[in-house]
Amino acid sequence: MIRSGQMLLAQALVCHHLGRAWRRKTNQPYPREYFEILQYFGDSPTEECPLSIHNLLDVGKLYGLAPGAWLGPYALCRTVETLAKAEKKPGQKCQQKQVLPMMVYVAAGDAEGERGGAPVLCTDDVVRICTEREDDSEEWAPLLILIPLVLGLDKINPRYLSALRATFCFPQSLGIMGGKPGASTYLVGVQDDQVLYLDPHEVQQCLKISPGNIETDTSSYHCTMVRRMPLDAIDPSLALGFYCHQREDFSDLCARASELAEKSDGAPLFTIAESSRRGKRTLCTNFYEDDDGKLPLDIDCHIVNDAKIDVASSEDEWQIL
C-alpha cells in the first residue's frame, strides 16, 4: 500500500511540475524537475527524500503504521496529510523545506472522523486551506485531494462500479490506491469492464537519485507492463486521488462529482457540501436544549443544524450501503 501510494503521489508531482501531458521519452534529456521528483521517493530517512518509505512509516505511527504491519488506504491518506503539514522540528536551525508543493485535503465521513456513509468534500474547508497562506498571498495553492472509501465487505458492491469507472474520466483524476484483496496496486484507468493497474511488487535495485546527476539510469522507476483485471474484482477498500492545480480545476471537479452523485441512485462515492458542519445525532428522552433553553421532547431526535427532526419522519432517508 505504501508503494502504491508513492506511485499516486509521484503522478501528482508530475502533474504539478511537468504537466499532465508530459511523457517520458528515452531519446530526449529529462528536465531537472524529473530527477527532483524521483529524489522525493529515495529509500532514505533523510529530508532530501521526504516521501521515502522510511519517512512515511515514521509519520504514520500515529495511524498504526509499522514495518511489516497491514496498512489500509485510510491510514496512508492521513499519513500523507500529516506529512504535508509537517513543521520545523524543535532545535532545527534552518527552515524546513515544505514537504509537498501542494496542499493535501482528505475527505472524511464527517467533521470528526469516519462514521460510515459517503465521505463529504467540504468546499469551505478546501477554500480555507488553499487561500490562507503564511505570506498573505491570495493566490490559490495547488491541491491534492484524497478520498478513502470502503465500498463493500468481502467484495465491492456492484452499485458503485459505474461511478467508480466514471471517476477515471475526470481530468483531475490521479487514479486509485487499491488493488486486489491482500495485494495493493495502483489503478490508473479502465477499458470496458477491465481496470488497468501498475504492480509495485516486483523488486528493483535501490538507486541514489540526485538532481545534479542526470546520467543515472532511472528505468527501474518506470513500469514496462500495464496489467489488467476485472473492475469488480478489486478490493472494496481503496482511495481516490485528484489533483487541482488551479481554483477552476477544483470548481470543475466539484461540478463533475455533484453530477455523478445525482446519478448514483442513492449510493454516491462521495458528496460535495459547502460547510463542514454536519448534523449530529443525540438521544434525548426528556428534553432538547438549544440557545433559548430546554425544550421538552417525548421521542428520540436528530439535531441537525440546531433544528430538531423526528427520527420517524426521516427514517426513509437512511440507507445501508
mmCIF file of C-alpha atoms in Angstrom:
data_model
loop_
_atom_site.group_PDB
_atom_site.id
_atom_site.type_symbol
_atom_site.label_atom_id
_atom_site.label_comp_id
_atom_site.label_asym_id
_atom_site.label_seq_id
_atom_site.Cartn_x
_atom_site.Cartn_y
_atom_site.Cartn_z
ATOM 1 C CA MET A 1 0.000 0.000 0.000
ATOM 2 C CA ILE A 2 2.867 2.392 0.728
ATOM 3 C CA ARG A 3 4.405 1.760 -2.690
ATOM 4 C CA SER A 4 1.002 2.186 -4.372
ATOM 5 C CA GLY A 5 0.589 5.451 -2.503
ATOM 6 C CA GLN A 6 4.028 6.591 -3.633
ATOM 7 C CA MET A 7 3.003 5.914 -7.224
ATOM 8 C CA LEU A 8 -0.059 8.139 -6.893
ATOM 9 C CA LEU A 9 1.973 10.871 -5.171
ATOM 10 C CA ALA A 10 4.569 10.696 -7.937
ATOM 11 C CA GLN A 11 1.837 11.209 -10.519
ATOM 12 C CA ALA A 12 0.595 14.242 -8.567
ATOM 13 C CA LEU A 13 4.105 15.715 -8.592
ATOM 14 C CA VAL A 14 4.473 15.032 -12.316
ATOM 15 C CA CYS A 15 1.195 16.872 -12.977
ATOM 16 C CA HIS A 16 2.344 19.752 -10.789
ATOM 17 C CA HIS A 17 5.891 20.215 -12.088
ATOM 18 C CA LEU A 18 5.767 18.828 -15.635
ATOM 19 C CA GLY A 19 2.096 18.912 -16.595
ATOM 20 C CA ARG A 20 -0.398 16.130 -17.183
ATOM 21 C CA ALA A 21 0.620 15.795 -20.829
ATOM 22 C CA TRP A 22 4.291 15.095 -20.018
ATOM 23 C CA ARG A 23 5.616 11.721 -21.151
ATOM 24 C CA ARG A 24 8.964 10.065 -20.569
ATOM 25 C CA LYS A 25 10.928 9.732 -23.802
ATOM 26 C CA THR A 26 14.142 7.740 -23.722
ATOM 27 C CA ASN A 27 15.706 9.598 -26.651
ATOM 28 C CA GLN A 28 15.410 13.035 -25.025
ATOM 29 C CA PRO A 29 17.100 14.544 -21.942
ATOM 30 C CA TYR A 30 14.954 14.701 -18.832
ATOM 31 C CA PRO A 31 14.225 18.036 -17.129
ATOM 32 C CA ARG A 32 15.735 18.715 -13.709
ATOM 33 C CA GLU A 33 12.247 18.547 -12.145
ATOM 34 C CA TYR A 34 12.022 14.904 -13.183
ATOM 35 C CA PHE A 35 15.038 13.969 -11.048
ATOM 36 C CA GLU A 36 13.770 16.109 -8.173
ATOM 37 C CA ILE A 37 10.534 14.116 -8.196
ATOM 38 C CA LEU A 38 12.393 10.798 -8.125
ATOM 39 C CA GLN A 39 14.563 12.020 -5.260
ATOM 40 C CA TYR A 40 11.422 12.521 -3.162
ATOM 41 C CA PHE A 41 10.966 8.744 -3.048
ATOM 42 C CA GLY A 42 14.531 7.589 -2.461
ATOM 43 C CA ASP A 43 14.820 4.814 0.124
ATOM 44 C CA SER A 44 16.408 7.021 2.756
ATOM 45 C CA PRO A 45 15.156 8.559 6.038
ATOM 46 C CA THR A 46 16.663 11.962 5.141
ATOM 47 C CA GLU A 47 14.908 15.258 4.438
ATOM 48 C CA GLU A 48 16.069 15.041 0.816
ATOM 49 C CA CYS A 49 13.688 12.081 0.426
ATOM 50 C CA PRO A 50 10.564 13.327 2.258
ATOM 51 C CA LEU A 51 8.244 10.715 0.724
ATOM 52 C CA SER A 52 10.509 7.745 1.329
ATOM 53 C CA ILE A 53 9.071 4.604 2.854
ATOM 54 C CA HIS A 54 11.097 5.421 5.997
ATOM 55 C CA ASN A 55 9.583 8.882 6.462
ATOM 56 C CA LEU A 56 6.066 7.694 5.683
ATOM 57 C CA LEU A 57 6.354 4.988 8.343
ATOM 58 C CA ASP A 58 7.792 7.447 10.850
ATOM 59 C CA VAL A 59 4.962 9.953 10.416
ATOM 60 C CA GLY A 60 2.375 7.183 10.150
ATOM 61 C CA LYS A 61 2.994 5.883 13.671
ATOM 62 C CA LEU A 62 0.001 7.985 14.737
ATOM 63 C CA TYR A 63 -2.176 5.882 12.440
ATOM 64 C CA GLY A 64 -0.767 2.466 13.248
ATOM 65 C CA LEU A 65 1.862 2.251 10.528
ATOM 66 C CA ALA A 66 4.688 -0.140 11.366
ATOM 67 C CA PRO A 67 7.163 -2.128 9.248
ATOM 68 C CA GLY A 68 5.547 -5.397 8.227
ATOM 69 C CA ALA A 69 2.100 -4.438 9.512
ATOM 70 C CA TRP A 70 -1.051 -4.458 7.379
ATOM 71 C CA LEU A 71 -1.890 -0.990 6.114
ATOM 72 C CA GLY A 72 -5.144 0.341 4.717
ATOM 73 C CA PRO A 73 -5.762 3.289 2.364
ATOM 74 C CA TYR A 74 -7.316 5.487 5.077
ATOM 75 C CA ALA A 75 -4.225 5.329 7.294
ATOM 76 C CA LEU A 76 -1.971 6.153 4.360
ATOM 77 C CA CYS A 77 -4.145 9.116 3.318
ATOM 78 C CA ARG A 78 -3.954 10.562 6.827
ATOM 79 C CA THR A 79 -0.203 9.929 6.888
ATOM 80 C CA VAL A 80 0.300 11.914 3.692
ATOM 81 C CA GLU A 81 -1.884 14.705 5.062
ATOM 82 C CA THR A 82 0.158 14.849 8.284
ATOM 83 C CA LEU A 83 3.442 14.758 6.403
ATOM 84 C CA ALA A 84 2.344 17.659 4.201
ATOM 85 C CA LYS A 85 1.598 19.723 7.315
ATOM 86 C CA ALA A 86 4.919 18.920 8.979
ATOM 87 C CA GLU A 87 6.520 21.917 10.654
ATOM 88 C CA LYS A 88 10.081 22.721 11.557
ATOM 89 C CA LYS A 89 11.392 20.311 14.152
ATOM 90 C CA PRO A 90 12.450 21.666 17.572
ATOM 91 C CA GLY A 91 16.099 22.732 17.556
ATOM 92 C CA GLN A 92 16.293 22.771 13.783
ATOM 93 C CA LYS A 93 18.432 25.755 12.737
ATOM 94 C CA CYS A 94 17.206 26.244 9.190
ATOM 95 C CA GLN A 95 13.663 26.464 7.956
ATOM 96 C CA GLN A 96 12.471 23.051 6.830
ATOM 97 C CA LYS A 97 11.610 22.788 3.169
ATOM 98 C CA GLN A 98 7.898 22.286 2.504
ATOM 99 C CA VAL A 99 7.411 18.565 2.037
ATOM 100 C CA LEU A 100 4.900 18.875 -0.808
ATOM 101 C CA PRO A 101 4.445 21.795 -3.222
ATOM 102 C CA MET A 102 0.689 21.487 -2.747
ATOM 103 C CA MET A 103 -1.919 21.340 -0.022
ATOM 104 C CA VAL A 104 -3.453 17.995 0.955
ATOM 105 C CA TYR A 105 -7.116 17.512 1.797
ATOM 106 C CA VAL A 106 -8.593 14.194 2.948
ATOM 107 C CA ALA A 107 -12.366 13.928 2.558
ATOM 108 C CA ALA A 108 -13.777 12.263 5.664
ATOM 109 C CA GLY A 109 -17.134 10.778 6.608
ATOM 110 C CA ASP A 110 -17.833 13.712 8.898
ATOM 111 C CA ALA A 111 -16.047 16.545 10.646
ATOM 112 C CA GLU A 112 -14.820 14.323 13.480
ATOM 113 C CA GLY A 113 -13.825 11.216 11.541
ATOM 114 C CA GLU A 114 -15.129 8.156 9.777
ATOM 115 C CA ARG A 115 -18.575 7.071 10.945
ATOM 116 C CA GLY A 116 -19.917 5.443 7.844
ATOM 117 C CA GLY A 117 -21.762 6.853 4.869
ATOM 118 C CA ALA A 118 -20.313 8.621 1.865
ATOM 119 C CA PRO A 119 -17.317 10.885 2.562
ATOM 120 C CA VAL A 120 -18.035 14.586 2.275
ATOM 121 C CA LEU A 121 -15.815 17.023 0.394
ATOM 122 C CA CYS A 122 -16.403 20.387 2.106
ATOM 123 C CA THR A 123 -15.735 23.297 -0.225
ATOM 124 C CA ASP A 124 -15.377 25.820 2.621
ATOM 125 C CA ASP A 125 -12.561 23.772 4.134
ATOM 126 C CA VAL A 126 -10.794 23.449 0.791
ATOM 127 C CA VAL A 127 -11.046 27.178 0.078
ATOM 128 C CA ARG A 128 -9.660 27.917 3.528
ATOM 129 C CA ILE A 129 -6.589 25.692 3.257
ATOM 130 C CA CYS A 130 -5.866 26.802 -0.324
ATOM 131 C CA THR A 131 -6.136 30.553 0.309
ATOM 132 C CA GLU A 132 -4.905 31.084 3.867
ATOM 133 C CA ARG A 133 -1.198 31.413 3.207
ATOM 134 C CA GLU A 134 1.536 32.466 5.620
ATOM 135 C CA ASP A 135 2.723 35.115 3.150
ATOM 136 C CA ASP A 136 -0.825 36.587 2.953
ATOM 137 C CA SER A 137 -0.882 35.716 -0.737
ATOM 138 C CA GLU A 138 -4.332 35.465 -2.291
ATOM 139 C CA GLU A 139 -3.043 33.051 -4.890
ATOM 140 C CA TRP A 140 -4.758 29.668 -4.929
ATOM 141 C CA ALA A 141 -2.492 26.868 -3.727
ATOM 142 C CA PRO A 142 -2.365 23.628 -5.774
ATOM 143 C CA LEU A 143 -4.339 20.866 -4.115
ATOM 144 C CA LEU A 144 -4.130 17.096 -3.710
ATOM 145 C CA ILE A 145 -7.446 15.518 -2.701
ATOM 146 C CA LEU A 146 -7.518 12.011 -1.229
ATOM 147 C CA ILE A 147 -10.806 10.205 -0.610
ATOM 148 C CA PRO A 148 -10.585 6.872 1.259
ATOM 149 C CA LEU A 149 -13.571 4.604 0.637
ATOM 150 C CA VAL A 150 -14.910 1.236 1.724
ATOM 151 C CA LEU A 151 -17.334 0.057 -0.975
ATOM 152 C CA GLY A 152 -18.325 -3.311 0.389
ATOM 153 C CA LEU A 153 -17.314 -6.102 2.725
ATOM 154 C CA ASP A 154 -15.580 -9.065 1.062
ATOM 155 C CA LYS A 155 -16.076 -7.679 -2.447
ATOM 156 C CA ILE A 156 -17.018 -4.366 -3.978
ATOM 157 C CA ASN A 157 -20.737 -3.586 -4.106
ATOM 158 C CA PRO A 158 -21.808 -3.670 -7.799
ATOM 159 C CA ARG A 159 -23.856 -0.487 -7.426
ATOM 160 C CA TYR A 160 -20.617 1.530 -7.103
ATOM 161 C CA LEU A 161 -18.908 0.199 -10.229
ATOM 162 C CA SER A 162 -20.427 2.664 -12.692
ATOM 163 C CA ALA A 163 -19.483 5.696 -10.592
ATOM 164 C CA LEU A 164 -16.017 4.311 -9.907
ATOM 165 C CA ARG A 165 -15.437 3.826 -13.621
ATOM 166 C CA ALA A 166 -16.570 7.400 -14.292
ATOM 167 C CA THR A 167 -14.001 8.950 -11.923
ATOM 168 C CA PHE A 168 -11.152 7.845 -14.198
ATOM 169 C CA CYS A 169 -12.563 10.194 -16.836
ATOM 170 C CA PHE A 170 -12.259 13.248 -14.577
ATOM 171 C CA PRO A 171 -9.380 15.432 -15.863
ATOM 172 C CA GLN A 172 -8.258 15.857 -12.239
ATOM 173 C CA SER A 173 -8.009 12.099 -11.589
ATOM 174 C CA LEU A 174 -4.757 10.618 -10.325
ATOM 175 C CA GLY A 175 -6.119 7.096 -10.239
ATOM 176 C CA ILE A 176 -6.808 4.866 -7.257
ATOM 177 C CA MET A 177 -4.773 3.352 -4.456
ATOM 178 C CA GLY A 178 -6.314 -0.081 -4.133
ATOM 179 C CA GLY A 179 -5.960 -3.359 -5.925
ATOM 180 C CA LYS A 180 -6.656 -6.999 -5.261
ATOM 181 C CA PRO A 181 -7.608 -8.284 -1.805
ATOM 182 C CA GLY A 182 -4.351 -8.601 0.105
ATOM 183 C CA ALA A 183 -2.194 -7.128 -2.687
ATOM 184 C CA SER A 184 -2.221 -3.374 -3.206
ATOM 185 C CA THR A 185 -1.757 -1.931 -6.710
ATOM 186 C CA TYR A 186 -2.043 1.454 -8.396
ATOM 187 C CA LEU A 187 -5.159 1.602 -10.587
ATOM 188 C CA VAL A 188 -4.639 4.023 -13.456
ATOM 189 C CA GLY A 189 -7.540 3.555 -15.860
ATOM 190 C CA VAL A 190 -10.358 1.430 -17.232
ATOM 191 C CA GLN A 191 -11.124 -0.216 -20.541
ATOM 192 C CA ASP A 192 -14.597 -1.708 -20.863
ATOM 193 C CA ASP A 193 -15.041 -3.842 -17.734
ATOM 194 C CA GLN A 194 -11.306 -4.121 -17.065
ATOM 195 C CA VAL A 195 -9.227 -1.904 -14.778
ATOM 196 C CA LEU A 196 -5.627 -1.139 -15.758
ATOM 197 C CA TYR A 197 -3.047 -1.133 -12.997
ATOM 198 C CA LEU A 198 0.649 -0.952 -12.151
ATOM 199 C CA ASP A 199 2.046 -3.539 -9.758
ATOM 200 C CA PRO A 200 4.652 -2.434 -7.157
ATOM 201 C CA HIS A 201 5.565 -5.953 -6.054
ATOM 202 C CA GLU A 202 8.478 -6.510 -8.422
ATOM 203 C CA VAL A 203 11.771 -5.976 -6.550
ATOM 204 C CA GLN A 204 14.037 -3.304 -8.030
ATOM 205 C CA GLN A 205 17.615 -2.230 -7.448
ATOM 206 C CA CYS A 206 17.889 0.628 -4.960
ATOM 207 C CA LEU A 207 19.276 3.776 -6.593
ATOM 208 C CA LYS A 208 20.536 7.069 -5.221
ATOM 209 C CA ILE A 209 18.903 9.832 -7.248
ATOM 210 C CA SER A 210 20.231 13.381 -7.331
ATOM 211 C CA PRO A 211 19.041 16.295 -9.490
ATOM 212 C CA GLY A 212 22.706 17.010 -10.191
ATOM 213 C CA ASN A 213 23.343 13.569 -11.641
ATOM 214 C CA ILE A 214 21.315 13.377 -14.835
ATOM 215 C CA GLU A 215 23.193 10.327 -16.136
ATOM 216 C CA THR A 216 21.563 7.928 -13.669
ATOM 217 C CA ASP A 217 19.624 5.083 -15.246
ATOM 218 C CA THR A 218 16.082 5.626 -13.937
ATOM 219 C CA SER A 219 14.363 2.881 -15.919
ATOM 220 C CA SER A 220 13.613 0.881 -12.746
ATOM 221 C CA TYR A 221 11.313 3.712 -11.608
ATOM 222 C CA HIS A 222 9.032 3.032 -14.560
ATOM 223 C CA CYS A 223 6.786 0.122 -15.421
ATOM 224 C CA THR A 224 7.124 -1.554 -18.796
ATOM 225 C CA MET A 225 3.951 -3.614 -18.471
ATOM 226 C CA VAL A 226 0.408 -2.494 -17.721
ATOM 227 C CA ARG A 227 -1.704 -5.250 -16.213
ATOM 228 C CA ARG A 228 -5.453 -5.565 -16.038
ATOM 229 C CA MET A 229 -8.153 -7.309 -14.060
ATOM 230 C CA PRO A 230 -11.977 -7.162 -13.851
ATOM 231 C CA LEU A 231 -13.178 -3.946 -12.234
ATOM 232 C CA ASP A 232 -15.497 -5.876 -9.927
ATOM 233 C CA ALA A 233 -12.537 -7.920 -8.642
ATOM 234 C CA ILE A 234 -10.773 -5.021 -6.923
ATOM 235 C CA ASP A 235 -10.632 -4.759 -3.143
ATOM 236 C CA PRO A 236 -13.508 -2.656 -1.716
ATOM 237 C CA SER A 237 -11.056 -0.713 0.464
ATOM 238 C CA LEU A 238 -9.431 1.952 -1.706
ATOM 239 C CA ALA A 239 -8.686 5.666 -2.024
ATOM 240 C CA LEU A 240 -9.376 8.058 -4.891
ATOM 241 C CA GLY A 241 -6.832 10.725 -5.772
ATOM 242 C CA PHE A 242 -7.392 14.063 -7.545
ATOM 243 C CA TYR A 243 -5.053 16.957 -8.333
ATOM 244 C CA CYS A 244 -6.343 20.511 -8.804
ATOM 245 C CA HIS A 245 -3.689 22.949 -9.988
ATOM 246 C CA GLN A 246 -5.973 25.984 -10.046
ATOM 247 C CA ARG A 247 -9.214 27.040 -8.460
ATOM 248 C CA GLU A 248 -11.009 26.437 -11.749
ATOM 249 C CA ASP A 249 -9.867 22.800 -11.623
ATOM 250 C CA PHE A 250 -11.404 22.385 -8.181
ATOM 251 C CA SER A 251 -14.692 24.001 -9.264
ATOM 252 C CA ASP A 252 -14.842 21.686 -12.253
ATOM 253 C CA LEU A 253 -14.157 18.651 -10.047
ATOM 254 C CA CYS A 254 -16.994 19.627 -7.696
ATOM 255 C CA ALA A 255 -19.386 20.066 -10.618
ATOM 256 C CA ARG A 256 -18.485 16.667 -12.059
ATOM 257 C CA ALA A 257 -18.697 14.951 -8.660
ATOM 258 C CA SER A 258 -22.096 16.515 -7.906
ATOM 259 C CA GLU A 259 -23.439 15.392 -11.257
ATOM 260 C CA LEU A 260 -22.097 11.891 -10.644
ATOM 261 C CA ALA A 261 -23.697 11.795 -7.190
ATOM 262 C CA GLU A 262 -27.080 12.767 -8.645
ATOM 263 C CA LYS A 263 -26.891 9.756 -10.960
ATOM 264 C CA SER A 264 -25.824 7.350 -8.202
ATOM 265 C CA ASP A 265 -29.348 6.203 -7.245
ATOM 266 C CA GLY A 266 -28.725 6.887 -3.562
ATOM 267 C CA ALA A 267 -25.231 5.378 -3.418
ATOM 268 C CA PRO A 268 -22.691 8.137 -4.169
ATOM 269 C CA LEU A 269 -18.977 7.507 -3.809
ATOM 270 C CA PHE A 270 -18.669 10.878 -2.086
ATOM 271 C CA THR A 271 -20.687 14.070 -1.861
ATOM 272 C CA ILE A 272 -19.984 17.794 -2.102
ATOM 273 C CA ALA A 273 -21.065 20.140 0.679
ATOM 274 C CA GLU A 274 -20.400 23.818 1.270
ATOM 275 C CA SER A 275 -19.875 23.635 5.020
ATOM 276 C CA SER A 276 -18.136 21.079 7.233
ATOM 277 C CA ARG A 277 -20.795 21.481 9.887
ATOM 278 C CA ARG A 278 -22.649 18.185 9.832
ATOM 279 C CA GLY A 279 -25.797 17.108 11.542
ATOM 280 C CA LYS A 280 -25.214 15.304 14.835
ATOM 281 C CA ARG A 281 -27.379 12.718 16.457
ATOM 282 C CA THR A 282 -28.354 12.773 20.084
ATOM 283 C CA LEU A 283 -30.692 10.549 22.058
ATOM 284 C CA CYS A 284 -32.906 12.749 24.196
ATOM 285 C CA THR A 285 -35.816 11.156 26.004
ATOM 286 C CA ASN A 286 -36.669 14.156 28.156
ATOM 287 C CA PHE A 287 -35.570 17.402 26.548
ATOM 288 C CA TYR A 288 -33.832 19.152 23.688
ATOM 289 C CA GLU A 289 -31.578 22.057 24.561
ATOM 290 C CA ASP A 290 -30.958 24.984 22.235
ATOM 291 C CA ASP A 291 -29.789 28.574 22.729
ATOM 292 C CA ASP A 292 -33.115 29.516 24.320
ATOM 293 C CA GLY A 293 -33.084 26.777 26.899
ATOM 294 C CA LYS A 294 -34.552 23.296 27.289
ATOM 295 C CA LEU A 295 -37.481 22.159 25.184
ATOM 296 C CA PRO A 296 -39.445 19.045 26.193
ATOM 297 C CA LEU A 297 -39.431 16.087 23.849
ATOM 298 C CA ASP A 298 -41.325 12.826 24.016
ATOM 299 C CA ILE A 299 -39.212 10.901 21.480
ATOM 300 C CA ASP A 300 -35.614 10.474 20.401
ATOM 301 C CA CYS A 301 -34.499 13.043 17.869
ATOM 302 C CA HIS A 302 -31.812 14.132 15.468
ATOM 303 C CA ILE A 303 -30.203 17.522 15.967
ATOM 304 C CA VAL A 304 -29.373 18.917 12.536
ATOM 305 C CA ASN A 305 -28.084 22.477 12.277
ATOM 306 C CA ASP A 306 -29.834 23.387 15.533
ATOM 307 C CA ALA A 307 -33.211 22.076 14.388
ATOM 308 C CA LYS A 308 -34.985 19.040 15.814
ATOM 309 C CA ILE A 309 -36.238 16.435 13.345
ATOM 310 C CA ASP A 310 -38.439 13.492 14.194
ATOM 311 C CA VAL A 311 -36.483 10.284 13.635
ATOM 312 C CA ALA A 312 -39.545 8.502 12.301
ATOM 313 C CA SER A 313 -40.113 11.200 9.655
ATOM 314 C CA SER A 314 -36.555 10.917 8.339
ATOM 315 C CA GLU A 315 -36.172 7.151 8.601
ATOM 316 C CA ASP A 316 -36.751 6.607 4.890
ATOM 317 C CA GLU A 317 -33.824 8.875 4.013
ATOM 318 C CA TRP A 318 -31.263 6.476 5.513
ATOM 319 C CA GLN A 319 -29.815 3.576 3.592
ATOM 320 C CA ILE A 320 -27.370 0.835 4.487
ATOM 321 C CA LEU A 321 -24.803 0.869 1.710
#
